[in-house]
Each structure stands twice: as C-alpha cells, then as structure tokens.
Amino acid sequence: MKNKKELRRHLLEVRSRLSSAYKKECSDIICRKVTGHPAYKQAKTVMFYMPVRGEADVLPALKEALSSGKRVILPKTEKEKKSIRCFRIRGLKDLTEGAYGILEPDASLCQEIVVQKVELVIVPGVGFDVSGFRLGYGGGYYDRFLSRHPGAVRMGVAYDEQIVNDVKAEPHDCRMDWLVSPRKILEFTRLKIK
Ligand SMILES: Nc1nc2c(c(=O)[nH]1)N(C=O)[C@@H](CNc1ccc(C(=O)N[C@@H](CCC(=O)O)C(=O)O)cc1)CN2
Ligand SMILES: Nc1ncnc2c1ncn2[C@@H]1O[C@H](COP(=O)(O)OP(=O)(O)OP(=O)(O)O)[C@@H](O)[C@H]1O
C-alpha cells in the first residue's frame, strides 16, 4: 500500500517515462474530447492551466476557446498565500513566467475576474482515481480554490496512466465532476452545495 507521498512520486515517475510523441497524441485526443463536451460548449468562461512537466497539453483546447470567443481564464499562483487568483487572457502574449516556472497571466496586462464567473475549470493533476478524486503536487492550491467555488464544473484531464483505483483522498481533497482521458470519460455525482 502506497501512501499519498509515495503514490505522488510513483505517478510522477510513470508520467516522466511517457514519450513525447505518446503524450502529444494523448493530449490531442483529450483536447478534442474537452472541446466536444457539453460542459465546455455551454460554458462562456473557462479556466485552463498552462501545462508543465509533461502534464496533458491542453493548449490546443485553450486556443480553440480563445478563437471561438470564450472568456479564457488562467490561474496566477500566489505562493505566499498558497492561493490562486484568476485572470482573463486575450492571447498567449499576455503570459509571463510565475511561481514554479509556470506561465501565468501578467497582472499588469490582464483583468482579474471574480471567480464566480468561472463556469468550467479544466483541472491538471499528478493523478486521479476512479471516484473522481485528485492528487496534485502537494500545495493544496486547487483544493483550496475549488472548495471556495463549488458552483464551477470541474473537469480533470489526464493520461490513462495517471488514473488509479485510489489516490487516498483526505476530507479536504476535491472531487471532479468529470474526468477525461484518451480512453475514458467518467462522470461523478457530487452533492451540490447551494
Ligand atoms: N500547470 C499547472 N498549473 C498550476 C498547477 C498545476 O498543478 N499545474 N497548480 C496546482 O496546484 C497550481 C500551482 N501549484 C503548484 C504547487 C506545487 C508545485 C511544485 O512544483 N512543487 C514542488 C515542491 C516545491 C515546494 O514544496 O516548494 C515539487 O513538486 O517538487 C508546482 C505547482 C496552479 N497552477
Ligand atoms: N480547502 C483547504 N483548506 C485549507 N487547507 C487545505 C485545503 N485543501 C488542502 N489544504 C492543505 O494543503 C496541503 C496539501 O494538500 P494536498 O496534498 O491534498 O495537495 P494537492 O491536491 O496534492 O496539491 P495541488 O492542489 O497544489 O496540486 C495539505 O496540508 C492540506 O491540509
């Protein structure tokens, strides 16, 4: 039995062994599934992430969202507060390198938006389990963010190799509404607060 830390290390190791060609092929399938999904089609305001370290590359979907006129939101990581702020980007030129080397909205160029406006959040992860729980890098950023915004639809995206039976979720760990991988689209029912 692996604990959370061991599982995180294991899943990062598994991901690091996937070839670039395989990851690209999988990412393209994931993007097509996201942009074809009713939750995406209905949403006018979608929060993406800027992929790092071999995470599923959602840039094709982000670009589709920009060109189809959706409001595209990206997180800005506030390391001191361990929190995420949301900014709208108009194009990839609005980005600058932020905490952990992740590209994020340049606050001097972008408008901060009230998070309640975000209808759909595309959520990255180190791993997900078949019940919709997520394992991240261990900062608790998305858990804190999503727990404050129960109204947004949460769509985890991952390679099939990142999906396991059990990520040892704790009470604070957030659950997805959808999990999209090249082979699967899983839906989870959650008790909607409010
Ligand atoms: N692409 C992407 N953007 C994202 C996240 C993510 O998981 N992926 N986040 C999701 O939360 C937030 C940033 N959170 C992060 C938290 C920790 C680390 C990280 O590299 N942690 C180190 C430990 C370093 C430390 O403890 O200071 C590590 O894993 O080695 C990266 C991002 C917001 N933006
Ligand atoms: N809603 C919350 N409120 C307060 N603290 C939280 C909340 N969610 C998580 N935390 C704290 O954050 C820390 C990291 O949590 P966890 O290991 O679940 O992160 P993670 O989901 O892997 O990381 P990330 O979301 O940054 O990718 C834990 O110590 C936890 O207590």
mmCIF file of C-alpha atoms in Angstrom, residues 52-168:
data_model
loop_
_atom_site.group_PDB
_atom_site.id
_atom_site.type_symbol
_atom_site.label_atom_id
_atom_site.label_comp_id
_atom_site.label_asym_id
_atom_site.label_seq_id
_atom_site.Cartn_x
_atom_site.Cartn_y
_atom_site.Cartn_z
ATOM 1 C CA VAL A 52 4.303 21.974 -17.191
ATOM 2 C CA ARG A 53 6.448 18.888 -16.634
ATOM 3 C CA GLY A 54 4.623 16.648 -19.076
ATOM 4 C CA GLU A 55 1.077 17.398 -17.905
ATOM 5 C CA ALA A 56 -1.604 16.851 -20.524
ATOM 6 C CA ASP A 57 -1.091 19.633 -23.060
ATOM 7 C CA VAL A 58 -4.385 21.496 -23.138
ATOM 8 C CA LEU A 59 -3.068 24.346 -25.288
ATOM 9 C CA PRO A 60 -4.958 23.257 -28.421
ATOM 10 C CA ALA A 61 -8.212 23.442 -26.430
ATOM 11 C CA LEU A 62 -7.196 26.782 -24.883
ATOM 12 C CA LYS A 63 -6.535 28.191 -28.355
ATOM 13 C CA GLU A 64 -9.887 26.876 -29.579
ATOM 14 C CA ALA A 65 -11.541 28.652 -26.663
ATOM 15 C CA LEU A 66 -9.773 31.932 -27.482
ATOM 16 C CA SER A 67 -10.674 31.785 -31.154
ATOM 17 C CA SER A 68 -14.287 30.811 -30.516
ATOM 18 C CA GLY A 69 -14.762 33.856 -28.282
ATOM 19 C CA LYS A 70 -14.940 32.240 -24.859
ATOM 20 C CA ARG A 71 -13.512 34.071 -21.875
ATOM 21 C CA VAL A 72 -10.261 32.238 -21.168
ATOM 22 C CA ILE A 73 -9.051 32.331 -17.568
ATOM 23 C CA LEU A 74 -5.712 31.177 -16.190
ATOM 24 C CA PRO A 75 -4.560 30.840 -12.601
ATOM 25 C CA LYS A 76 -1.927 33.078 -11.086
ATOM 26 C CA THR A 77 -0.173 31.281 -8.257
ATOM 27 C CA GLU A 78 0.311 33.259 -5.031
ATOM 28 C CA LYS A 79 2.988 31.234 -3.312
ATOM 29 C CA GLU A 80 2.934 33.167 -0.026
ATOM 30 C CA LYS A 81 -0.801 32.716 0.418
ATOM 31 C CA LYS A 82 -0.840 29.287 -1.212
ATOM 32 C CA SER A 83 -3.729 30.510 -3.286
ATOM 33 C CA ILE A 84 -4.781 31.002 -6.873
ATOM 34 C CA ARG A 85 -6.115 34.197 -8.447
ATOM 35 C CA CYS A 86 -7.959 34.234 -11.749
ATOM 36 C CA PHE A 87 -7.132 36.481 -14.684
ATOM 37 C CA ARG A 88 -8.578 36.653 -18.160
ATOM 38 C CA ILE A 89 -6.116 36.370 -21.027
ATOM 39 C CA ARG A 90 -6.806 37.606 -24.555
ATOM 40 C CA GLY A 91 -3.889 35.750 -26.097
ATOM 41 C CA LEU A 92 -0.707 33.885 -25.262
ATOM 42 C CA LYS A 93 1.222 37.150 -25.380
ATOM 43 C CA ASP A 94 -0.412 38.062 -22.057
ATOM 44 C CA LEU A 95 1.658 35.448 -20.208
ATOM 45 C CA THR A 96 4.730 35.711 -18.052
ATOM 46 C CA GLU A 97 6.683 33.192 -16.004
ATOM 47 C CA GLY A 98 5.370 32.864 -12.475
ATOM 48 C CA ALA A 99 5.824 30.642 -9.423
ATOM 49 C CA TYR A 100 7.209 27.130 -10.019
ATOM 50 C CA GLY A 101 8.211 28.221 -13.537
ATOM 51 C CA ILE A 102 4.591 28.070 -14.721
ATOM 52 C CA LEU A 103 3.432 30.597 -17.323
ATOM 53 C CA GLU A 104 0.694 32.750 -15.855
ATOM 54 C CA PRO A 105 -1.246 35.913 -16.731
ATOM 55 C CA ASP A 106 0.767 39.111 -16.477
ATOM 56 C CA ALA A 107 -1.251 41.015 -13.871
ATOM 57 C CA SER A 108 -0.325 44.343 -15.478
ATOM 58 C CA LEU A 109 -1.884 43.286 -18.791
ATOM 59 C CA CYS A 110 -4.809 41.171 -17.685
ATOM 60 C CA GLN A 111 -8.054 41.743 -15.913
ATOM 61 C CA GLU A 112 -8.624 39.909 -12.659
ATOM 62 C CA ILE A 113 -12.017 38.298 -12.644
ATOM 63 C CA VAL A 114 -14.345 37.274 -9.888
ATOM 64 C CA VAL A 115 -14.039 33.562 -9.654
ATOM 65 C CA GLN A 116 -17.789 33.064 -9.524
ATOM 66 C CA LYS A 117 -17.758 33.859 -13.234
ATOM 67 C CA VAL A 118 -15.767 30.715 -14.000
ATOM 68 C CA GLU A 119 -18.222 28.115 -15.244
ATOM 69 C CA LEU A 120 -15.802 25.319 -16.086
ATOM 70 C CA VAL A 121 -12.380 24.551 -14.608
ATOM 71 C CA ILE A 122 -10.016 22.281 -16.513
ATOM 72 C CA VAL A 123 -8.013 20.720 -13.698
ATOM 73 C CA PRO A 124 -4.490 19.294 -14.047
ATOM 74 C CA GLY A 125 -3.274 16.557 -11.745
ATOM 75 C CA VAL A 126 -0.474 14.202 -10.887
ATOM 76 C CA GLY A 127 -3.123 11.511 -10.603
ATOM 77 C CA PHE A 128 -6.844 10.919 -10.347
ATOM 78 C CA ASP A 129 -8.800 7.974 -9.058
ATOM 79 C CA VAL A 130 -11.841 6.209 -10.445
ATOM 80 C CA SER A 131 -14.039 8.002 -7.895
ATOM 81 C CA GLY A 132 -13.008 11.412 -9.220
ATOM 82 C CA PHE A 133 -10.548 12.410 -6.507
ATOM 83 C CA ARG A 134 -7.350 14.149 -7.449
ATOM 84 C CA LEU A 135 -3.733 14.105 -6.385
ATOM 85 C CA GLY A 136 -1.707 17.258 -7.099
ATOM 86 C CA TYR A 137 1.840 18.400 -6.459
ATOM 87 C CA GLY A 138 1.025 18.798 -2.773
ATOM 88 C CA GLY A 139 0.431 22.521 -2.356
ATOM 89 C CA GLY A 140 -3.307 22.235 -1.872
ATOM 90 C CA TYR A 141 -3.867 25.109 -4.344
ATOM 91 C CA TYR A 142 -6.693 23.577 -6.314
ATOM 92 C CA ASP A 143 -8.308 22.018 -3.239
ATOM 93 C CA ARG A 144 -8.494 25.413 -1.587
ATOM 94 C CA PHE A 145 -9.588 27.141 -4.777
ATOM 95 C CA LEU A 146 -12.265 24.655 -5.777
ATOM 96 C CA SER A 147 -13.695 24.300 -2.286
ATOM 97 C CA ARG A 148 -14.374 28.055 -2.339
ATOM 98 C CA HIS A 149 -16.072 27.775 -5.737
ATOM 99 C CA PRO A 150 -18.446 24.860 -5.598
ATOM 100 C CA GLY A 151 -20.519 26.251 -8.467
ATOM 101 C CA ALA A 152 -17.960 25.665 -11.198
ATOM 102 C CA VAL A 153 -17.926 22.419 -13.146
ATOM 103 C CA ARG A 154 -14.608 20.637 -12.517
ATOM 104 C CA MET A 155 -13.127 18.653 -15.340
ATOM 105 C CA GLY A 156 -9.962 16.719 -14.561
ATOM 106 C CA VAL A 157 -7.813 15.788 -17.540
ATOM 107 C CA ALA A 158 -5.179 13.071 -17.545
ATOM 108 C CA TYR A 159 -3.422 10.333 -19.434
ATOM 109 C CA ASP A 160 -4.847 6.880 -18.693
ATOM 110 C CA GLU A 161 -1.573 6.037 -16.907
ATOM 111 C CA GLN A 162 -2.447 8.703 -14.301
ATOM 112 C CA ILE A 163 -5.747 7.112 -13.328
ATOM 113 C CA VAL A 164 -5.580 4.729 -10.374
ATOM 114 C CA ASN A 165 -8.086 2.988 -8.134
ATOM 115 C CA ASP A 166 -7.497 5.119 -5.090
ATOM 116 C CA VAL A 167 -5.493 8.330 -4.547
ATOM 117 C CA LYS A 168 -6.019 8.105 -0.762
#
